[in-house]
Amino acid sequence: AMGWAGRRLPALAALFYGALAALVLLGVRDVLFLYEENRCSMTYMYEYPEYLKIKLPKKTARRYPAYELYLYGEGNYAEENKNLLLTGIPVLFLPGNAGSYKQVRSLGSIALRKAEDVDFKYHFNFFSVNFNEELVALYGGSLQRQTKFVHECIKVILKLYRDREFAPSSVAIVGHSMGGLVARALLTLKNFKPELINLLITQATPHVAPVMPLDRYLTDFYTAVNNHWILKAQDLRNLTTLSVAGGFRDYQVRSGLAFLPRLSQHDSALSVVSSAVPRAWASTDHLSIVWCKELILATIRAFFDLIDENTRQITEDPKKRMSVLNHHFVRHPAKMFEENPEAFTELTGAFTLITVKASKWTYSVYNDSDGKYFAFPLASHRKSYSHVYCENSMLDTSSWIYGCMSTNSSMCLEAADLSWRAELLPATKVVMLKLQDYPSLSHIVIQVPPAVGNKYTLGCEFFEEDSRTVQLPVTHLFSFGLSSSKILLNSTGLLYNVQLQHFNQIYQAFKIYIESHCQSLKERKPSVYRLHIPWSHEDSIIVAKVPSLAEISAKLHIAQPHNDSSLPELNIYSSPDCHYEVILKTSLLQVLGQIVRFHAGAFPVYIVSNILLTYGGQLSTLRSTGQCSDFSLELVRTAKPYRVEPLISIVVFLQGFNWFREIWESLSLPEVDAAVLSSQDAWFPLVSLILFLFGTGIAYWSGVFFSTSLRLFSSLWLTLIRPTVLQKDKLITPRRLCGMLSLALVSWTTCGAFAVLIIYLQYLFKVLKPVHVFVTSVFHFQDSGHSKETSQNSSTHRVKAQSSVDSIPDATRPPSNSTTIAEAVNSLKMHITVLNLFTWIVLLSLPSLIYWLKNLRYNVRLDPDPCRSTAIILVCILEILMNSSTSEVKSSKLLKIAAKVPLPLSVAMLAFGRMHLYRVPHFVTFSLLLHVLCCIV
C-alpha cells in the first residue's frame, strides 16, 4: 500500500503542477493572441523617403560615435533641404528600445501632405535620432548617454534656424517607447534649460516603471526621472506632455505603465489610451503606434492647431496647448479647433422653421434641397424632464445645434452654438445637455442643411436621467463565469447608461454581451457601445449592426483611485424601436490574462524562489539521510507558499505603521516591492499566492524539461564525440585556477555576462558527459541482483564503458558498487539543480550580453556593466562546483547552515526582487557560495 501511495504521489503532483502550468499558458494566450483585431490603417509615403544626415560637432561625434542625427524629407522637399536652409517648425523624433530612426517617416510624410494642403504657410521639419537600435528597455547603462546626446542634438537643431525670420527657441519632441522616457530625462540634466522643449508627445512609453527591471541602472534612471517630475512639478508648467498608450494590443508595454505619474503636472499633462482617441478608436500594438494612420492624423492635426500665427512656431501658451490636445485626443466636438469660438450667433438663411413639441423626435434626410430649422420649446419640457439628448449622423464640421436665447415671432434673434458641447463617436455625433444648466434658453434648435445626394438621420429626446440610468452589479471573481448578471432595457429610447457596480480592480475581467431586438426589419443606423472608465481616458468603443449580438471585453488598465467614487458605465447609443438585453459574466481566461499582463515580469523571481527552496531541501535531505532526493519530489515537499508568503505579508502590514517604517528605514533596508506595487494599485488580494503557485508549476515542468534535455543531449554527445581520458583530480588545481583568473579577466575587460555564459557552457558540457553513462550503469547494477546473467552483462558493460568512465571527474565517476552508484547519482542530481538555478542567472544577464555584442565595434568593454562583479564571483564558484561531489559536502560542518539559508533567501528574493530582477542572481550566488564552502570546509 505504501509503495502504491509512493507511486501515486508523483503522478498527482505532476497532474497538479501541469494544471498550474496550463493556467499560466492560458493567461499568456489571452495576452498575446486574444485581443481586438487591428483597426489601424497603414501610413504610406507618396514619394521616396530620404534621411539627410546632419553633421554634428567633432567633439559630440567623437563622444557618441554610435549615435547620429537625421532630417526627414521626400521628393522636392528633400532636395530643397539639402542645403539646410530650414524655415519650418522643428520636431525631434526619438525611437525606443531597438527602434529605428526611420520610424519618423509616418509623422514626417503626413505632416508634409498637410503642409501642402495649406500651401506651405506652415510646415514642420522632422528630425530623428539614430540610437543604433540599442536595447535600452533591457539594459539601462546607456540611457544617460542617450539623454545627453539628445541635449546636444537639440542645440544643433536650433543652430540650424539661427538668423531666420521666425527662428524657433524650442523643439517639440515625439518619443516612442523608451524614447519618451529619454525625453523626460532631459529635464534632469544639470545644464539643460527647460525652455528648450515646450511640447512632448510619447507613444507607448512605460513612464511608471520598467517592464523588465534587469539592472540597477535602469531602475535608478526611472527613480531619478520620476522623482524629478514629482518634486519639480512647479518648474515644468511650461512643458505640455501627452502620453498615448496602445491598449490591450500592446502586450510589450501595458497601458497602465504609460500613464504619467499622477502627482506631476495636473494641468499640463495628459494620458490617454489609443482606443479612446477620437477618430482613431483603435488599440495598437507596440510598433504600429508609430504608423497607425488614424493616430498619426490626430497628432499632425494637433501640431498644426498648435501653431501661433504671429510667431509661426508652436504656441507658448500652455492653456492653448492643453485645449488643442484635449480637442484631438480626449473629446472631439466634430468641429475644427477654435481657440476662442463665438459664444453667440444669429440664425440666418431662408430655412423653414418647424416647431416640434414631442419629447422624442427622429428625422431622416435624403436628397433634401431645402434647409430646415427644427425648434424644440423647453418651457413645456423642463417640468417633466431633466436632460435632452440629440444625435446627428452627418459627420461634417459645421454647427448644427443651437440654444435660442429669445424669440421674435418664428425666428431666433440670438442663439448659443451648442455644437461645441457635442462629442464625436463612430458613425454619429451626439450632445447631451442638462436643462438645469441652461435656464436662459427658450428653445433648442436643430439645423438641417440641404442634403443633395447625402443621406443622414437626426434624433432628439427629452428624458429624466433616472429613467435611462440603470445599475448592474458585476459578478464575483470566483463565479468563474458560471453565473451572470442580466438586465433588460425595455424602453425604446436613444440612449442608455448602464453603471457597472463594484468594477474597480485590475484583476476583474468580464465579458459583456449586448443583444438587440427590433420591432421591424427596416434598415437602421448601427448602435454604438462605449465602455466608459471615468477615472482615466481608457474608453473602448465598438459599432454593431442591429439586430445583433455584440461582445465587449471589460477590464481595466488602471485601478480606481481611493478618492474616486465614480462608476464605470456602458453607454448604449441605440437605434429607435429596439430593445436591448445586457448580460455580464466573469471571464476566467481574461482574469488569468490580467494576472499575466500585470505580473509576468515577476515570474522569474517566483520560479527561481521555488528552485532555491528545492535546492535547500536537497541539501537538507543529503544531510539527514546521506542521499540527494530527486528534484521533482523535493519540489513537492519543500516549495510551500506558507513557508514564504506570511512573513512578507506581515512586513507589508507593519509598514503601514510609522514606528515600524522608521525602524525599517533606520536599518537602511529597501522598501518591500509588494508595498510599492500596492501604492501603484497593481497589487490585489491573493496575487502573491497565485504567482507563487504558478512559479511552482513552471519550476516543476522546467525541471522535468531540463533533466530530459540533458539526457537527450548527453546521448547525442556520447554518440558524436568520444570523451578523452582524464585523471582523478582535486577541487582546486593550477589549471582550474588559471581558468578562473582567465574568465575573471574576461569579465573585467569585456562583459560580465559573456564570462557567465562561458562558465555556464563549460559546466553544462561537464555534466552532459556522464549523464548517459550513469543511467545505463545504474540500470545494469540494479538488474544484477535478479540473475547471474544480468550481472555478467552489467560487468561487461562496465568494462566496455571504462574508457569513458576514466574521462569523468571524481564527482561523477560511474559506480563499481552500490555505494559509488548512489554517490554518483546524488552528485548528478545536485549538479542538475545547480545548473537549473544557473540557467535563470544566464537568462537574466543575456540582455547586457546582446547589447555588448551589438556595440562591440565601438567599445570592447561594456561600461557600465551590471554583471561584472557578480560574474567574477560566479566564475570562481562554478569552477569549483562543477568538479565537486556530494561526498565532500556531506562531511562539511557548514552543511546545516547551507541547507537552511535558501529559505530566508527565497523570502528575501520575493520581498525585494519582484521590481528588481537584477537582485535575483545575488541571492542565488550567496547560496552557491555556501555550497562551495561546504566542499572545502
PDB file of N, CA, C and O in Angstrom, residues 331-333 389-392 400 419 421-425 428-432 530 573:
ATOM      1  N   ARG A 331     -11.871  64.654 -26.234  1.00  0.00           N
ATOM      2  CA  ARG A 331     -13.261  64.866 -26.607  1.00  0.00           C
ATOM      3  C   ARG A 331     -13.312  65.764 -27.835  1.00  0.00           C
ATOM      4  O   ARG A 331     -13.041  66.961 -27.750  1.00  0.00           O
ATOM      5  N   HIS A 332     -13.657  65.188 -28.961  1.00  0.00           N
ATOM      6  CA  HIS A 332     -13.702  65.930 -30.219  1.00  0.00           C
ATOM      7  C   HIS A 332     -15.153  66.331 -30.499  1.00  0.00           C
ATOM      8  O   HIS A 332     -16.039  65.480 -30.594  1.00  0.00           O
ATOM      9  N   PRO A 333     -15.442  67.637 -30.653  1.00  0.00           N
ATOM     10  CA  PRO A 333     -16.835  68.066 -30.867  1.00  0.00           C
ATOM     11  C   PRO A 333     -17.287  68.006 -32.325  1.00  0.00           C
ATOM     12  O   PRO A 333     -18.345  68.543 -32.655  1.00  0.00           O
ATOM     13  N   TYR A 389     -31.155  64.909 -25.182  1.00  0.00           N
ATOM     14  CA  TYR A 389     -30.088  64.226 -25.917  1.00  0.00           C
ATOM     15  C   TYR A 389     -30.401  64.317 -27.402  1.00  0.00           C
ATOM     16  O   TYR A 389     -31.531  64.057 -27.833  1.00  0.00           O
ATOM     17  N   CYS A 390     -29.403  64.725 -28.212  1.00  0.00           N
ATOM     18  CA  CYS A 390     -29.571  64.811 -29.667  1.00  0.00           C
ATOM     19  C   CYS A 390     -28.401  64.127 -30.355  1.00  0.00           C
ATOM     20  O   CYS A 390     -27.270  64.128 -29.844  1.00  0.00           O
ATOM     21  N   GLU A 391     -28.660  63.574 -31.530  1.00  0.00           N
ATOM     22  CA  GLU A 391     -27.618  62.917 -32.308  1.00  0.00           C
ATOM     23  C   GLU A 391     -27.783  63.239 -33.779  1.00  0.00           C
ATOM     24  O   GLU A 391     -28.889  63.555 -34.238  1.00  0.00           O
ATOM     25  N   ASN A 392     -26.669  63.158 -34.496  1.00  0.00           N
ATOM     26  CA  ASN A 392     -26.663  63.547 -35.907  1.00  0.00           C
ATOM     27  C   ASN A 392     -25.641  62.668 -36.621  1.00  0.00           C
ATOM     28  O   ASN A 392     -24.468  62.616 -36.223  1.00  0.00           O
ATOM     29  N   TRP A 400     -24.546  72.636 -35.853  1.00  0.00           N
ATOM     30  CA  TRP A 400     -25.826  72.011 -36.177  1.00  0.00           C
ATOM     31  C   TRP A 400     -26.862  72.114 -35.051  1.00  0.00           C
ATOM     32  O   TRP A 400     -28.035  71.897 -35.277  1.00  0.00           O
ATOM     33  N   SER A 419     -23.004  73.279 -30.523  1.00  0.00           N
ATOM     34  CA  SER A 419     -22.240  72.231 -31.222  1.00  0.00           C
ATOM     35  C   SER A 419     -20.908  71.955 -30.534  1.00  0.00           C
ATOM     36  O   SER A 419     -20.352  70.861 -30.660  1.00  0.00           O
ATOM     37  N   ARG A 421     -20.566  71.571 -27.506  1.00  0.00           N
ATOM     38  CA  ARG A 421     -20.848  70.632 -26.420  1.00  0.00           C
ATOM     39  C   ARG A 421     -20.990  69.201 -26.941  1.00  0.00           C
ATOM     40  O   ARG A 421     -21.152  68.266 -26.155  1.00  0.00           O
ATOM     41  N   ALA A 422     -20.947  69.047 -28.240  1.00  0.00           N
ATOM     42  CA  ALA A 422     -21.145  67.721 -28.841  1.00  0.00           C
ATOM     43  C   ALA A 422     -19.897  66.866 -28.691  1.00  0.00           C
ATOM     44  O   ALA A 422     -18.810  67.340 -28.346  1.00  0.00           O
ATOM     45  N   GLU A 423     -20.057  65.593 -28.969  1.00  0.00           N
ATOM     46  CA  GLU A 423     -18.941  64.648 -28.933  1.00  0.00           C
ATOM     47  C   GLU A 423     -19.019  63.747 -30.150  1.00  0.00           C
ATOM     48  O   GLU A 423     -20.085  63.212 -30.475  1.00  0.00           O
ATOM     49  N   LEU A 424     -17.883  63.592 -30.808  1.00  0.00           N
ATOM     50  CA  LEU A 424     -17.823  62.758 -31.999  1.00  0.00           C
ATOM     51  C   LEU A 424     -17.656  61.302 -31.601  1.00  0.00           C
ATOM     52  O   LEU A 424     -16.781  60.946 -30.794  1.00  0.00           O
ATOM     53  N   LEU A 425     -18.486  60.445 -32.161  1.00  0.00           N
ATOM     54  CA  LEU A 425     -18.398  58.999 -31.978  1.00  0.00           C
ATOM     55  C   LEU A 425     -18.367  58.350 -33.358  1.00  0.00           C
ATOM     56  O   LEU A 425     -18.668  59.002 -34.362  1.00  0.00           O
ATOM     57  N   THR A 428     -21.571  58.771 -35.735  1.00  0.00           N
ATOM     58  CA  THR A 428     -22.538  59.773 -35.260  1.00  0.00           C
ATOM     59  C   THR A 428     -21.835  60.800 -34.379  1.00  0.00           C
ATOM     60  O   THR A 428     -20.713  60.578 -33.906  1.00  0.00           O
ATOM     61  N   LYS A 429     -22.507  61.937 -34.190  1.00  0.00           N
ATOM     62  CA  LYS A 429     -22.055  62.917 -33.202  1.00  0.00           C
ATOM     63  C   LYS A 429     -23.236  63.202 -32.290  1.00  0.00           C
ATOM     64  O   LYS A 429     -24.384  63.288 -32.734  1.00  0.00           O
ATOM     65  N   VAL A 430     -22.963  63.294 -30.998  1.00  0.00           N
ATOM     66  CA  VAL A 430     -24.032  63.364 -30.004  1.00  0.00           C
ATOM     67  C   VAL A 430     -23.784  64.531 -29.061  1.00  0.00           C
ATOM     68  O   VAL A 430     -22.648  64.991 -28.887  1.00  0.00           O
ATOM     69  N   VAL A 431     -24.867  64.994 -28.464  1.00  0.00           N
ATOM     70  CA  VAL A 431     -24.777  66.023 -27.436  1.00  0.00           C
ATOM     71  C   VAL A 431     -25.846  65.740 -26.388  1.00  0.00           C
ATOM     72  O   VAL A 431     -26.981  65.391 -26.729  1.00  0.00           O
ATOM     73  N   MET A 432     -25.478  65.851 -25.118  1.00  0.00           N
ATOM     74  CA  MET A 432     -26.433  65.688 -24.027  1.00  0.00           C
ATOM     75  C   MET A 432     -26.321  66.903 -23.115  1.00  0.00           C
ATOM     76  O   MET A 432     -25.212  67.262 -22.679  1.00  0.00           O
ATOM     77  N   ARG A 530     -20.168  52.014 -25.826  1.00  0.00           N
ATOM     78  CA  ARG A 530     -18.919  52.549 -25.287  1.00  0.00           C
ATOM     79  C   ARG A 530     -18.778  52.135 -23.822  1.00  0.00           C
ATOM     80  O   ARG A 530     -19.674  52.367 -23.015  1.00  0.00           O
ATOM     81  N   TYR A 573     -25.676  53.818 -27.310  1.00  0.00           N
ATOM     82  CA  TYR A 573     -26.300  54.777 -28.230  1.00  0.00           C
ATOM     83  C   TYR A 573     -27.126  53.943 -29.204  1.00  0.00           C
ATOM     84  O   TYR A 573     -26.602  53.364 -30.154  1.00  0.00           O
TER      85      TYR A 573
END
